[in-house]
Amino acid sequence: MRRHSDPLDRLTPRERDVLESIAAGRSNAGTARQLVISESAVAKHINSIFAKLDLPKADADHRRVLAVLRFLGVS
């Protein structure tokens, strides 16, 4: 039987921290303050999270919400 890996396992510990902060409802600025990193670093981590979770840019989808739902195990 073939095992499918969880895309969340691809995230680095820092990317998980960023995603957890987003799941808590924080903005990029709020996440940056909480993690003591720059807003541009947060944005880079978010883009990496989207790529690792296979969430391509699409007009009909809100990738932040989709990433949080995956983090919470909802989808």
PDB file of C-alpha atoms in Angstrom, residues 3-4 13 17 30 51 57-59 61 67 72-73:
ATOM      1  CA  ARG A   3       1.426   6.082   1.788  1.00  0.00           C
ATOM      2  CA  HIS A   4       0.654   9.654   0.913  1.00  0.00           C
ATOM      3  CA  PRO A  13       9.264  24.899  11.751  1.00  0.00           C
ATOM      4  CA  ASP A  17       4.873  29.158  13.190  1.00  0.00           C
ATOM      5  CA  GLY A  30       0.837  40.976  13.575  1.00  0.00           C
ATOM      6  CA  ALA A  51       3.684  26.398  -2.804  1.00  0.00           C
ATOM      7  CA  LYS A  57      -3.060  31.530  -7.191  1.00  0.00           C
ATOM      8  CA  ALA A  58      -6.667  31.534  -8.359  1.00  0.00           C
ATOM      9  CA  ASP A  59      -9.289  34.262  -8.558  1.00  0.00           C
ATOM     10  CA  ASP A  61      -9.927  30.906  -3.949  1.00  0.00           C
ATOM     11  CA  ALA A  67      -3.953  27.025   4.121  1.00  0.00           C
ATOM     12  CA  LEU A  72      -6.691  22.747  11.152  1.00  0.00           C
ATOM     13  CA  GLY A  73      -7.385  19.480   9.334  1.00  0.00           C
TER      14      GLY A  73
END
